[in-house]
Tab-separated table of C-alpha atoms in Angstrom:
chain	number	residue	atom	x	y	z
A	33	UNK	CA	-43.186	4.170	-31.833
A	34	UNK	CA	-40.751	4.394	-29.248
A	35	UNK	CA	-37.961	2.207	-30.730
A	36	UNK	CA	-38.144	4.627	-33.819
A	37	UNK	CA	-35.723	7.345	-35.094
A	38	UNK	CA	-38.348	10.083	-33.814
A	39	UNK	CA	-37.698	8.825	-29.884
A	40	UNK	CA	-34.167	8.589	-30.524
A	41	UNK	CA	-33.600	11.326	-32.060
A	42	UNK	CA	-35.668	13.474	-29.324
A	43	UNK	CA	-34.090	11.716	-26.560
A	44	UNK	CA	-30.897	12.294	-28.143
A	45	UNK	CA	-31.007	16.310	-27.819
A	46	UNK	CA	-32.805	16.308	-24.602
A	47	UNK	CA	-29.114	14.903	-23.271
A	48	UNK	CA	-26.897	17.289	-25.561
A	49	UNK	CA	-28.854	20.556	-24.394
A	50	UNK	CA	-28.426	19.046	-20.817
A	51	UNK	CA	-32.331	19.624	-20.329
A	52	UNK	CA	-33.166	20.470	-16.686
A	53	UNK	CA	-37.131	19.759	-17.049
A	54	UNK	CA	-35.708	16.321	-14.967
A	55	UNK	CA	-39.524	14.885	-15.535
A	56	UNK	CA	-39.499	14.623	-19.135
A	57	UNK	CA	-35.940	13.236	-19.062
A	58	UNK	CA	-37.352	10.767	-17.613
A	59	UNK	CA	-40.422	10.172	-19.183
A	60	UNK	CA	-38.412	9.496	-22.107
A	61	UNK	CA	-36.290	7.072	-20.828
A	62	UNK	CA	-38.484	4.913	-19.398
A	63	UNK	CA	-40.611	4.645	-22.409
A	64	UNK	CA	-37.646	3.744	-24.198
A	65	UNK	CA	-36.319	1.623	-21.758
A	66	UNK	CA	-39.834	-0.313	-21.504
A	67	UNK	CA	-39.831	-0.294	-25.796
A	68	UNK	CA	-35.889	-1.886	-25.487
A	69	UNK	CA	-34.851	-2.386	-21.845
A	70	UNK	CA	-31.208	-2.887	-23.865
A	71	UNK	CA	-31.427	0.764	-25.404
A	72	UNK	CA	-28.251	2.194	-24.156
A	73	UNK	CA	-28.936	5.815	-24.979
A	74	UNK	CA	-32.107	4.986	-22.331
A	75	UNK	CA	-29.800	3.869	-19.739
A	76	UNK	CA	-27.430	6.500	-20.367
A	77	UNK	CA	-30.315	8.547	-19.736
A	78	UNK	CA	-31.807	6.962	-16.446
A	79	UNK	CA	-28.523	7.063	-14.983
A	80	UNK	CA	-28.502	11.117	-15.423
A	81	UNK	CA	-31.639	11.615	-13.970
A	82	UNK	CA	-30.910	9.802	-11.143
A	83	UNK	CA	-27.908	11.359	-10.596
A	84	UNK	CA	-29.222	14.771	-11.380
A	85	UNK	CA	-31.726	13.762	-8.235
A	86	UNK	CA	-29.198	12.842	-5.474
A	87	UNK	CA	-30.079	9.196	-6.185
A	88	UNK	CA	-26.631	8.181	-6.311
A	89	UNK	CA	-27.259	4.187	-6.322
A	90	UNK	CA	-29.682	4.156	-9.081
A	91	UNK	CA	-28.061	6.317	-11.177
A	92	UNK	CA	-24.424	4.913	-10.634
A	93	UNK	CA	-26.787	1.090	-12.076
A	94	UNK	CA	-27.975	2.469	-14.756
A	95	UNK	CA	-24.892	4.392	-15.587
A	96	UNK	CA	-22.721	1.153	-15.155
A	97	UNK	CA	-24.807	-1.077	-17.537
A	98	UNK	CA	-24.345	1.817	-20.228
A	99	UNK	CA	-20.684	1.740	-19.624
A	100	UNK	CA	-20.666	-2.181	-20.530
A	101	UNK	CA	-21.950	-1.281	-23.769
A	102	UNK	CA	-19.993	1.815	-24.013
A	103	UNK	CA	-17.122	1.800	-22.041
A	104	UNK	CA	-15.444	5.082	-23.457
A	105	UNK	CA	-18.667	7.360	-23.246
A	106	UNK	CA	-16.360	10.562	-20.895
A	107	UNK	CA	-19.866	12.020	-20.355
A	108	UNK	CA	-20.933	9.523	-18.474
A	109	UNK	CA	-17.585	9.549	-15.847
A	110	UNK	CA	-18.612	13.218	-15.616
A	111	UNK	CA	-22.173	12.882	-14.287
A	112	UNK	CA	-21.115	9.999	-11.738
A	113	UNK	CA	-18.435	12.503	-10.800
A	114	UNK	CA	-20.227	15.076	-10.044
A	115	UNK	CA	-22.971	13.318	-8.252
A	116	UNK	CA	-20.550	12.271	-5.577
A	117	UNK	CA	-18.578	15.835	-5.794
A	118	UNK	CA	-22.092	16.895	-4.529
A	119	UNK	CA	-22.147	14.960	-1.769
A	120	UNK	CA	-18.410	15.522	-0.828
A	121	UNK	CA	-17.305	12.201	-1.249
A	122	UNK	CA	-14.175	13.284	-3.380
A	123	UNK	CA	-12.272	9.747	-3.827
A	124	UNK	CA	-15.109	8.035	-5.889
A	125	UNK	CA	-15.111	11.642	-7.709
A	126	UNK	CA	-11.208	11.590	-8.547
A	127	UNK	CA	-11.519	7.723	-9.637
A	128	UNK	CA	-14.211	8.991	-12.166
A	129	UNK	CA	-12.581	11.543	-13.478
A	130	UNK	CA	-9.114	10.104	-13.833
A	131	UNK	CA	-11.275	7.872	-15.996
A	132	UNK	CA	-12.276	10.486	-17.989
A	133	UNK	CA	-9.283	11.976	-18.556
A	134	UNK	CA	-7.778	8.750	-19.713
A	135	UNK	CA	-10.342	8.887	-22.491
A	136	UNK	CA	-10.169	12.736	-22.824
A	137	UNK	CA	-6.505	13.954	-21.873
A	138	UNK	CA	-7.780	17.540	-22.426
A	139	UNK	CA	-10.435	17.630	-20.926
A	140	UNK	CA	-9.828	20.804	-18.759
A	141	UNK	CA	-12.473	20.797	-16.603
A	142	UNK	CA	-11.931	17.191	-15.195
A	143	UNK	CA	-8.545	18.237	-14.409
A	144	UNK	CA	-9.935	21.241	-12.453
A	145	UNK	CA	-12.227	18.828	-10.756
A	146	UNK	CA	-9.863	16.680	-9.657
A	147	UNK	CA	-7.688	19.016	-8.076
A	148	UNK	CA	-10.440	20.587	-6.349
A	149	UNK	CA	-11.304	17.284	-4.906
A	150	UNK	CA	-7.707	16.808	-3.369
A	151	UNK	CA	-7.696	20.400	-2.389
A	152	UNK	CA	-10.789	19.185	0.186
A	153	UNK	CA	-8.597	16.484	1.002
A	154	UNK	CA	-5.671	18.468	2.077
A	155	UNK	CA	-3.054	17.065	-0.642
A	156	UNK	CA	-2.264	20.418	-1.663
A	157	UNK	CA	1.200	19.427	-3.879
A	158	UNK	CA	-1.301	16.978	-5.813
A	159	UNK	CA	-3.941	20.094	-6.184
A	160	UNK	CA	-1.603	22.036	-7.371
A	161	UNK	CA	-0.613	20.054	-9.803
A	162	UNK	CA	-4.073	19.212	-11.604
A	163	UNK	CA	-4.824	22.936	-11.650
A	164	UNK	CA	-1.684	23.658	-13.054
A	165	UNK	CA	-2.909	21.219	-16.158
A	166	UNK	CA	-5.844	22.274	-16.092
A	167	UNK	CA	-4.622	25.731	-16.391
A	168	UNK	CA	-2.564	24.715	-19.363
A	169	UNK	CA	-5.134	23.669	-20.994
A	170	UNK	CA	-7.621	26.543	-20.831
A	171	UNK	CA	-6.017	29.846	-19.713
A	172	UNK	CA	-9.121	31.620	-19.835
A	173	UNK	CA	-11.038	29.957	-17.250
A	174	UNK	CA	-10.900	32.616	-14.128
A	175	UNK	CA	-12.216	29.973	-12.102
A	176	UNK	CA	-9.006	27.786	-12.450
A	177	UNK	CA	-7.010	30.397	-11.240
A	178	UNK	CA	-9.175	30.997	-8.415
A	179	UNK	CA	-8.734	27.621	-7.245
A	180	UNK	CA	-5.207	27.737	-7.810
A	181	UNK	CA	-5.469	30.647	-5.422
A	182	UNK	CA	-6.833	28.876	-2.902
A	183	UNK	CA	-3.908	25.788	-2.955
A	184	UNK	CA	-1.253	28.653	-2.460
A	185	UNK	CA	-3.119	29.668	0.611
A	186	UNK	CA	-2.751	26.500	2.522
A	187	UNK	CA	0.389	26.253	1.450
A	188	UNK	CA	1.456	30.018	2.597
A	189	UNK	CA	2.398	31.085	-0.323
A	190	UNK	CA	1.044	34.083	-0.380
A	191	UNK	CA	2.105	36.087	-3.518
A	192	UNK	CA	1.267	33.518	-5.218
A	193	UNK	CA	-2.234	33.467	-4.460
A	194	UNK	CA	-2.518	37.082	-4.766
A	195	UNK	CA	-1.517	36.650	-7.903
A	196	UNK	CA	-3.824	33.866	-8.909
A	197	UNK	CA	-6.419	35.676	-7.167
A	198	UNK	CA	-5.860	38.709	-9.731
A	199	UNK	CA	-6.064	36.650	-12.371
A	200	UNK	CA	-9.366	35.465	-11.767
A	201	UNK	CA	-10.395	39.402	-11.737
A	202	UNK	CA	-8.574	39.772	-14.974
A	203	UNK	CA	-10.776	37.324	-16.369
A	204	UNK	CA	-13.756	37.362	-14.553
A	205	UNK	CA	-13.856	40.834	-13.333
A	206	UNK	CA	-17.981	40.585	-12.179
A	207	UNK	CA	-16.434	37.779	-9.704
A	208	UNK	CA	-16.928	38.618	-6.536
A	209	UNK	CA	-14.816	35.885	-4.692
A	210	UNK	CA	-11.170	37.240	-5.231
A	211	UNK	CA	-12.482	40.536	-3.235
A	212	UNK	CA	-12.896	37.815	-0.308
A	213	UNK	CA	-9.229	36.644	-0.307
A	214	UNK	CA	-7.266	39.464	-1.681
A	215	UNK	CA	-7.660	41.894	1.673
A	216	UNK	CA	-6.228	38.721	3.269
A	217	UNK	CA	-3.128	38.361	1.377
A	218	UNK	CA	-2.902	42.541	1.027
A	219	UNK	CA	-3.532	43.913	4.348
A	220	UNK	CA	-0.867	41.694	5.931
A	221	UNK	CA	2.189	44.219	5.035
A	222	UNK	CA	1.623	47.914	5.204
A	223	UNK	CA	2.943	48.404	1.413
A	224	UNK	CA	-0.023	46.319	0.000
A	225	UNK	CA	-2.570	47.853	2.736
A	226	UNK	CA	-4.514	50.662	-0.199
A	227	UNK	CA	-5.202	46.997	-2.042
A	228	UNK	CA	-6.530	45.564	0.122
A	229	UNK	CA	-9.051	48.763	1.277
A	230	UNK	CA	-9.542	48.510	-2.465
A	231	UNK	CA	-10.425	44.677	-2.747
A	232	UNK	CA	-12.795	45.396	0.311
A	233	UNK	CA	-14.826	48.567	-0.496
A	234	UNK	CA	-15.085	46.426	-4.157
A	235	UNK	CA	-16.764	44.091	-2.669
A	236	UNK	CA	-19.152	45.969	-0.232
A	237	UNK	CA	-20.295	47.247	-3.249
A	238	UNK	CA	-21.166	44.367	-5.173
A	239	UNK	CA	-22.596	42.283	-1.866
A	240	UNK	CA	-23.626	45.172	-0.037
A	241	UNK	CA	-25.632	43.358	2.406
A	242	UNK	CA	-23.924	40.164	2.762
A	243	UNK	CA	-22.113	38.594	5.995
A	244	UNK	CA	-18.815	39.578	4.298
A	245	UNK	CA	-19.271	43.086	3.456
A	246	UNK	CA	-20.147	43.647	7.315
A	247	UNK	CA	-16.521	42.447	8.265
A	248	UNK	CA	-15.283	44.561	5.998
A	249	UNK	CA	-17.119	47.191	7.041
A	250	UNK	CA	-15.738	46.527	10.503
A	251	UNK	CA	-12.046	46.051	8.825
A	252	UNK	CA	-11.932	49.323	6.956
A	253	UNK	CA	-12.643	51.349	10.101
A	254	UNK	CA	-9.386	50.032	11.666
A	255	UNK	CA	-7.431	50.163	8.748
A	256	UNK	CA	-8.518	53.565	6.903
A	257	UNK	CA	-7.015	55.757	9.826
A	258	UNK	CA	-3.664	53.878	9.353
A	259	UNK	CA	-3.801	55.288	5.834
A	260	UNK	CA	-5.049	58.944	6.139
């Protein structure tokens, strides 16, 4: 039977693996929902496939009768977050998460998202700030750095980027990203120009034929003369 502990229990670790076969997700659900169309765990379910799907307005109803019968559930403020963070619509995505950080104050990854989210929006002080917490909270998340990094851009500071930048590459050092923005910051001043050849040939070498590593390509024939 569906209303047993066998369905349950299935549908139960088909959430906490975070399953991606979407069409037995939601095969479950529905048979539990049509066994007891009360069964939170088969709303809570319903509303991440839907999500998962781009179906934003489905997912957001099922997801909001599950919060009426659990109001503190912080996995369920993630998945509505990151449906709309999909679909760049970043205030409904920092109203979820603020959420979730009320009921999970450190929960780094919400912070990250939410700073992300005002970076699009061009409040870089208020960026700043989240990834600073965020950063806090898990120091060994490269990514949080990197986005860091890209705060201190828009707000010119520079060094500071570079140095954020660095960090990701201290901690994820298979990342190609930082190799995008570090020639930036270095090849500005002529004392930081050999980094920034570095950063470059770095990354030609990991994206060899990508969009970037042809203007770098182009960029390291102006600049390698200035260094022979």
């Amino acid at each position: 039977s569906w209303t047993g502990c066998k369905s349950e229990y299935y549908l139960l670790k088909l959430l906490k693996t975070q399953q991606t076969d979407l069409t037995a997700h939601a095969g479950y659900a529905k048979e539990l929902n049509r066994a007891n169309p009360f069964h939170g765990n088969a709303m809570y379910a319903l509303g991440v496939y839907h999500l998962a799907k781009g179906e934003i307005a489905e997912g957001e109803k099922w997801m909001n009768a599950f919060l009426e019968k659990r109001p503190y559930h912080a996995a369920a403020f993630w998945h509505l977050g990151q449906a709309y963070f999909k679909q760049k619509q970043y205030e409904p995505v920092v109203s979820y998460y603020e959420r979730l950080v009320e009921i999970v104050p450190d929960n780094a990854a919400g912070l990250n998202q939410i700073g992300l989210c005002y970076y699009y929006q061009k409040e870089f002080d208020r960026a700043d700030r989240y990834l600073k917490q965020a950063i806090v909270l898990d120091s060994k998340n490269g990514r949080y750095y990197y986005n860091q990094g890209l705060v201190y851009v828009q707000q010119k500071q520079y060094l500071k980027a570079a140095e954020a930048f660095e960090q990701t590459l201290a901690l994820e050092p298979d990342n190609p990203d930082p190799h995008i923005d570090l020639p930036i910051m270095y090849s500005q001043q002529r004392a930081t120009r050999k980094k920034a050849i570095l950063h470059m040939t770095t990354y030609i070498r990991k994206k060899p034929g990508s969009s970037w590593a042809r203007i770098f390509q182009k960029k390291l024939k102006k600049l390698q003369p200035q260094n022979n």
